[in-house]
PDB file of C-alpha atoms in Angstrom:
ATOM      1  CA  MET A   1      -6.510 -32.451   2.093  1.00  0.00           C
ATOM      2  CA  LYS A   2      -4.466 -33.483  -0.933  1.00  0.00           C
ATOM      3  CA  THR A   3      -7.102 -31.891  -3.154  1.00  0.00           C
ATOM      4  CA  LEU A   4      -6.431 -28.420  -1.709  1.00  0.00           C
ATOM      5  CA  ARG A   5      -2.678 -28.849  -2.014  1.00  0.00           C
ATOM      6  CA  ASN A   6      -2.945 -30.197  -5.572  1.00  0.00           C
ATOM      7  CA  SER A   7      -5.286 -27.372  -6.612  1.00  0.00           C
ATOM      8  CA  LEU A   8      -2.862 -24.836  -5.214  1.00  0.00           C
ATOM      9  CA  LEU A   9       0.157 -26.471  -6.851  1.00  0.00           C
ATOM     10  CA  GLN A  10      -1.594 -26.367 -10.239  1.00  0.00           C
ATOM     11  CA  ASN A  11      -2.206 -22.614  -9.908  1.00  0.00           C
ATOM     12  CA  ILE A  12       0.895 -21.081  -8.338  1.00  0.00           C
ATOM     13  CA  GLN A  13       2.920 -20.386 -11.437  1.00  0.00           C
ATOM     14  CA  GLY A  14       4.620 -17.014 -11.012  1.00  0.00           C
ATOM     15  CA  LYS A  15       2.937 -15.287 -13.967  1.00  0.00           C
ATOM     16  CA  LYS A  16      -0.545 -16.440 -12.988  1.00  0.00           C
ATOM     17  CA  VAL A  17      -0.076 -15.382  -9.354  1.00  0.00           C
ATOM     18  CA  LEU A  18       1.353 -12.022 -10.432  1.00  0.00           C
ATOM     19  CA  PHE A  19      -1.509 -11.410 -12.886  1.00  0.00           C
ATOM     20  CA  LEU A  20      -4.162 -12.138 -10.245  1.00  0.00           C
ATOM     21  CA  PHE A  21      -2.288 -10.040  -7.680  1.00  0.00           C
ATOM     22  CA  LEU A  22      -2.138  -7.072 -10.085  1.00  0.00           C
ATOM     23  CA  LEU A  23      -5.796  -7.466 -11.090  1.00  0.00           C
ATOM     24  CA  THR A  24      -6.885  -7.633  -7.444  1.00  0.00           C
ATOM     25  CA  ASN A  25      -4.884  -4.570  -6.527  1.00  0.00           C
ATOM     26  CA  THR A  26      -6.125  -2.642  -9.557  1.00  0.00           C
ATOM     27  CA  VAL A  27      -9.685  -3.187  -8.325  1.00  0.00           C
ATOM     28  CA  TYR A  28      -8.607  -2.252  -4.788  1.00  0.00           C
ATOM     29  CA  ALA A  29      -6.872   0.919  -6.022  1.00  0.00           C
ATOM     30  CA  THR A  30      -9.993   1.856  -7.996  1.00  0.00           C
ATOM     31  CA  MET A  31     -12.045   1.583  -4.818  1.00  0.00           C
ATOM     32  CA  LEU A  32      -9.441   3.366  -2.710  1.00  0.00           C
ATOM     33  CA  PHE A  33      -8.868   6.277  -5.080  1.00  0.00           C
ATOM     34  CA  ILE A  34     -12.187   6.600  -6.934  1.00  0.00           C
ATOM     35  CA  THR A  35     -15.317   4.991  -5.488  1.00  0.00           C
ATOM     36  CA  ILE A  36     -14.595   5.352  -1.755  1.00  0.00           C
ATOM     37  CA  PRO A  37     -13.580   9.039  -2.072  1.00  0.00           C
ATOM     38  CA  LYS A  38     -16.705   9.626  -4.185  1.00  0.00           C
ATOM     39  CA  VAL A  39     -18.930   8.262  -1.408  1.00  0.00           C
ATOM     40  CA  MET A  40     -16.884   9.970   1.303  1.00  0.00           C
ATOM     41  CA  SER A  41     -17.312  13.318  -0.436  1.00  0.00           C
ATOM     42  CA  PHE A  42     -20.832  13.172   1.019  1.00  0.00           C
ATOM     43  CA  SER A  43     -19.793  11.894   4.472  1.00  0.00           C
ATOM     44  CA  ASN A  44     -18.373  15.039   6.061  1.00  0.00           C
ATOM     45  CA  GLY A  45     -15.258  13.070   7.053  1.00  0.00           C
ATOM     46  CA  MET A  46     -17.079  10.043   8.471  1.00  0.00           C
ATOM     47  CA  ARG A  47     -15.546   6.727   7.420  1.00  0.00           C
ATOM     48  CA  LEU A  48     -17.571   4.159   5.495  1.00  0.00           C
ATOM     49  CA  LEU A  49     -18.637   1.037   7.371  1.00  0.00           C
ATOM     50  CA  ASP A  50     -16.218  -1.271   5.594  1.00  0.00           C
ATOM     51  CA  MET A  51     -13.387   1.160   6.380  1.00  0.00           C
ATOM     52  CA  GLN A  52     -13.966   0.811  10.145  1.00  0.00           C
ATOM     53  CA  PRO A  53     -11.660  -2.065  11.176  1.00  0.00           C
ATOM     54  CA  LEU A  54     -12.562  -1.684  14.860  1.00  0.00           C
ATOM     55  CA  GLY A  55     -16.275  -1.646  14.144  1.00  0.00           C
ATOM     56  CA  TYR A  56     -19.237   0.654  14.559  1.00  0.00           C
ATOM     57  CA  ASP A  57     -22.564   0.773  16.339  1.00  0.00           C
ATOM     58  CA  HIS A  58     -26.195   1.531  15.504  1.00  0.00           C
ATOM     59  CA  GLU A  59     -25.738   5.239  16.215  1.00  0.00           C
ATOM     60  CA  TYR A  60     -22.718   5.496  13.918  1.00  0.00           C
ATOM     61  CA  VAL A  61     -24.556   3.766  11.063  1.00  0.00           C
ATOM     62  CA  HIS A  62     -27.555   6.063  11.445  1.00  0.00           C
ATOM     63  CA  SER A  63     -25.350   9.153  11.653  1.00  0.00           C
ATOM     64  CA  LEU A  64     -23.287   8.107   8.614  1.00  0.00           C
ATOM     65  CA  PHE A  65     -26.331   7.385   6.460  1.00  0.00           C
ATOM     66  CA  ARG A  66     -28.014  10.632   7.523  1.00  0.00           C
ATOM     67  CA  THR A  67     -24.822  12.584   6.745  1.00  0.00           C
ATOM     68  CA  LEU A  68     -24.413  10.876   3.363  1.00  0.00           C
ATOM     69  CA  GLY A  69     -27.878  11.982   2.340  1.00  0.00           C
ATOM     70  CA  PRO A  70     -29.743  10.454  -0.605  1.00  0.00           C
ATOM     71  CA  GLU A  71     -26.939  11.140  -3.103  1.00  0.00           C
ATOM     72  CA  GLY A  72     -24.232   9.695  -0.881  1.00  0.00           C
ATOM     73  CA  ARG A  73     -26.269   6.610  -0.044  1.00  0.00           C
ATOM     74  CA  HIS A  74     -26.923   6.152  -3.764  1.00  0.00           C
ATOM     75  CA  ALA A  75     -23.185   6.452  -4.512  1.00  0.00           C
ATOM     76  CA  TYR A  76     -22.425   3.923  -1.758  1.00  0.00           C
ATOM     77  CA  LEU A  77     -25.010   1.452  -3.030  1.00  0.00           C
ATOM     78  CA  TYR A  78     -24.473   1.848  -6.784  1.00  0.00           C
ATOM     79  CA  HIS A  79     -20.806   2.824  -7.141  1.00  0.00           C
ATOM     80  CA  GLN A  80     -18.838   1.435  -4.188  1.00  0.00           C
ATOM     81  CA  ILE A  81     -20.755  -1.750  -3.369  1.00  0.00           C
ATOM     82  CA  PRO A  82     -20.762  -3.204  -6.935  1.00  0.00           C
ATOM     83  CA  LEU A  83     -16.976  -2.994  -7.101  1.00  0.00           C
ATOM     84  CA  ASP A  84     -16.780  -4.349  -3.559  1.00  0.00           C
ATOM     85  CA  MET A  85     -18.761  -7.379  -4.730  1.00  0.00           C
ATOM     86  CA  VAL A  86     -15.951  -8.243  -7.176  1.00  0.00           C
ATOM     87  CA  TYR A  87     -13.048  -7.517  -4.837  1.00  0.00           C
ATOM     88  CA  PRO A  88     -13.653 -10.214  -2.155  1.00  0.00           C
ATOM     89  CA  PHE A  89     -13.546 -12.967  -4.784  1.00  0.00           C
ATOM     90  CA  LEU A  90     -10.326 -11.611  -6.260  1.00  0.00           C
ATOM     91  CA  PHE A  91      -8.814 -11.071  -2.807  1.00  0.00           C
ATOM     92  CA  GLY A  92      -9.666 -14.596  -1.699  1.00  0.00           C
ATOM     93  CA  ILE A  93      -8.271 -16.305  -4.769  1.00  0.00           C
ATOM     94  CA  SER A  94      -5.208 -14.170  -5.444  1.00  0.00           C
ATOM     95  CA  TYR A  95      -4.006 -13.859  -1.864  1.00  0.00           C
ATOM     96  CA  CYS A  96      -4.585 -17.571  -1.304  1.00  0.00           C
ATOM     97  CA  LEU A  97      -2.308 -18.228  -4.276  1.00  0.00           C
ATOM     98  CA  VAL A  98       0.262 -15.631  -3.162  1.00  0.00           C
ATOM     99  CA  LEU A  99       0.561 -17.358   0.199  1.00  0.00           C
ATOM    100  CA  ALA A 100       0.702 -20.796  -1.437  1.00  0.00           C
ATOM    101  CA  TYR A 101       3.405 -19.532  -3.794  1.00  0.00           C
ATOM    102  CA  PHE A 102       5.634 -18.434  -0.920  1.00  0.00           C
ATOM    103  CA  LEU A 103       4.910 -21.487   1.229  1.00  0.00           C
ATOM    104  CA  ASN A 104       5.915 -23.610  -1.756  1.00  0.00           C
ATOM    105  CA  LYS A 105       9.215 -21.702  -1.976  1.00  0.00           C
ATOM    106  CA  PHE A 106       9.956 -23.038   1.522  1.00  0.00           C
ATOM    107  CA  ASN A 107       8.674 -26.515   0.620  1.00  0.00           C
ATOM    108  CA  ARG A 108       5.991 -26.016   3.295  1.00  0.00           C
ATOM    109  CA  LEU A 109       2.863 -26.241   1.154  1.00  0.00           C
ATOM    110  CA  LYS A 110       1.599 -29.249   3.084  1.00  0.00           C
ATOM    111  CA  PRO A 111      -0.496 -29.815   6.205  1.00  0.00           C
ATOM    112  CA  PRO A 112      -0.857 -28.064   8.526  1.00  0.00           C
ATOM    113  CA  LEU A 113       0.465 -24.890   6.803  1.00  0.00           C
ATOM    114  CA  VAL A 114      -1.481 -25.473   3.587  1.00  0.00           C
ATOM    115  CA  TYR A 115      -4.655 -24.685   5.562  1.00  0.00           C
ATOM    116  CA  VAL A 116      -3.395 -21.157   6.217  1.00  0.00           C
ATOM    117  CA  CYS A 117      -3.987 -20.566   2.495  1.00  0.00           C
ATOM    118  CA  LEU A 118      -7.718 -20.719   3.257  1.00  0.00           C
ATOM    119  CA  LEU A 119      -7.510 -17.561   5.393  1.00  0.00           C
ATOM    120  CA  PRO A 120      -7.899 -15.101   2.467  1.00  0.00           C
ATOM    121  CA  ILE A 121     -10.900 -17.087   1.231  1.00  0.00           C
ATOM    122  CA  ILE A 122     -12.487 -16.820   4.680  1.00  0.00           C
ATOM    123  CA  VAL A 123     -11.747 -13.079   4.637  1.00  0.00           C
ATOM    124  CA  GLY A 124     -13.393 -12.792   1.212  1.00  0.00           C
ATOM    125  CA  ILE A 125     -16.501 -14.627   2.426  1.00  0.00           C
ATOM    126  CA  ALA A 126     -16.674 -12.352   5.481  1.00  0.00           C
ATOM    127  CA  ASP A 127     -16.395  -9.340   3.155  1.00  0.00           C
ATOM    128  CA  TYR A 128     -19.367 -10.614   1.139  1.00  0.00           C
ATOM    129  CA  PHE A 129     -21.491 -11.004   4.265  1.00  0.00           C
ATOM    130  CA  GLU A 130     -20.427  -7.540   5.406  1.00  0.00           C
ATOM    131  CA  ASN A 131     -21.485  -6.175   2.002  1.00  0.00           C
ATOM    132  CA  PHE A 132     -24.850  -7.954   2.177  1.00  0.00           C
ATOM    133  CA  GLY A 133     -25.417  -6.337   5.571  1.00  0.00           C
ATOM    134  CA  VAL A 134     -24.470  -2.883   4.297  1.00  0.00           C
ATOM    135  CA  VAL A 135     -26.753  -3.265   1.259  1.00  0.00           C
ATOM    136  CA  TYR A 136     -29.633  -4.265   3.533  1.00  0.00           C
ATOM    137  CA  LEU A 137     -28.978  -1.318   5.851  1.00  0.00           C
ATOM    138  CA  LEU A 138     -28.788   1.126   2.941  1.00  0.00           C
ATOM    139  CA  ASN A 139     -31.994  -0.238   1.423  1.00  0.00           C
ATOM    140  CA  THR A 140     -33.955  -0.080   4.680  1.00  0.00           C
ATOM    141  CA  TYR A 141     -32.715   3.334   5.850  1.00  0.00           C
ATOM    142  CA  PRO A 142     -34.041   5.232   7.846  1.00  0.00           C
ATOM    143  CA  GLU A 143     -35.236   2.053   9.584  1.00  0.00           C
ATOM    144  CA  ILE A 144     -31.979   0.556  10.851  1.00  0.00           C
ATOM    145  CA  SER A 145     -32.186  -2.825  12.539  1.00  0.00           C
ATOM    146  CA  ASN A 146     -29.885  -3.329  15.531  1.00  0.00           C
ATOM    147  CA  GLY A 147     -29.657  -6.994  14.572  1.00  0.00           C
ATOM    148  CA  MET A 148     -28.513  -6.187  11.041  1.00  0.00           C
ATOM    149  CA  VAL A 149     -25.962  -3.667  12.330  1.00  0.00           C
ATOM    150  CA  THR A 150     -24.597  -6.416  14.588  1.00  0.00           C
ATOM    151  CA  PHE A 151     -24.630  -8.901  11.680  1.00  0.00           C
ATOM    152  CA  SER A 152     -22.664  -6.525   9.474  1.00  0.00           C
ATOM    153  CA  LEU A 153     -20.335  -5.564  12.330  1.00  0.00           C
ATOM    154  CA  VAL A 154     -19.415  -9.183  13.097  1.00  0.00           C
ATOM    155  CA  PHE A 155     -18.328  -9.738   9.508  1.00  0.00           C
ATOM    156  CA  THR A 156     -16.493  -6.394   9.409  1.00  0.00           C
ATOM    157  CA  LEU A 157     -14.488  -7.524  12.448  1.00  0.00           C
ATOM    158  CA  VAL A 158     -13.847 -11.014  11.024  1.00  0.00           C
ATOM    159  CA  LYS A 159     -12.675  -9.424   7.776  1.00  0.00           C
ATOM    160  CA  SER A 160     -10.427  -6.943   9.581  1.00  0.00           C
ATOM    161  CA  MET A 161      -8.847  -9.458  11.958  1.00  0.00           C
ATOM    162  CA  GLY A 162      -8.428 -12.043   9.198  1.00  0.00           C
ATOM    163  CA  THR A 163      -6.800  -9.496   6.897  1.00  0.00           C
ATOM    164  CA  LEU A 164      -4.413  -8.374   9.629  1.00  0.00           C
ATOM    165  CA  LEU A 165      -3.488 -11.969  10.446  1.00  0.00           C
ATOM    166  CA  TYR A 166      -2.982 -12.766   6.764  1.00  0.00           C
ATOM    167  CA  PHE A 167      -0.615  -9.861   6.184  1.00  0.00           C
ATOM    168  CA  LEU A 168       1.347 -10.630   9.360  1.00  0.00           C
ATOM    169  CA  ILE A 169       1.839 -14.184   8.083  1.00  0.00           C
ATOM    170  CA  LEU A 170       2.760 -12.976   4.587  1.00  0.00           C
ATOM    171  CA  VAL A 171       5.257 -10.401   5.875  1.00  0.00           C
ATOM    172  CA  GLY A 172       6.758 -13.070   8.132  1.00  0.00           C
ATOM    173  CA  LEU A 173       7.201 -15.383   5.143  1.00  0.00           C
ATOM    174  CA  LEU A 174       8.741 -12.599   3.065  1.00  0.00           C
ATOM    175  CA  VAL A 175      11.200 -11.764   5.857  1.00  0.00           C
ATOM    176  CA  LEU A 176      12.156 -15.438   6.121  1.00  0.00           C
ATOM    177  CA  LEU A 177      12.594 -15.624   2.344  1.00  0.00           C
ATOM    178  CA  LEU A 178      14.766 -12.498   2.399  1.00  0.00           C
ATOM    179  CA  LEU A 179      16.912 -13.897   5.215  1.00  0.00           C
ATOM    180  CA  ARG A 180      17.275 -17.194   3.372  1.00  0.00           C
ATOM    181  CA  THR A 181      18.288 -15.349   0.200  1.00  0.00           C
ATOM    182  CA  LEU A 182      20.835 -13.193   2.050  1.00  0.00           C
ATOM    183  CA  ARG A 183      22.448 -16.273   3.634  1.00  0.00           C
ATOM    184  CA  LYS A 184      23.157 -17.841   0.240  1.00  0.00           C
TER     185      LYS A 184
END
């Protein structure tokens, strides 16, 4: 897997990683503070599907979409989802490079640890499939397929667990880097 390692090494310059990290988090902040609250203003306190890390069921989806009403479903489909179709790509690339950057600081950007850098890309792919499921569900409402709810749910859970695992690994690396710096 020299190709993966070489690709990462060519792209982990500090400024490039920082730029992608800031861009990714600007998009995330826009969703968190603008588009998600806009959709949730129609939800009567119910959380959006992609904000349910422990999942949801058919009844929850139906109840959420009914509560959102036509305007809320429109805001979800045409305001939140478009931005959430950009974010997974940025998340996958930038967080892959962030992890590679810190692994390289420990001279550990080689097998088997180099493969951990693929985790954010897997999370991004899961986020896309989750989004495809949500778009389908929104477009077919009030007919909500149990199979499509399950499809979307599986990718919501993969995204959530992968994200949690990624940040645990990243925090662990940062703690190790801090300890190494303090020892010097």
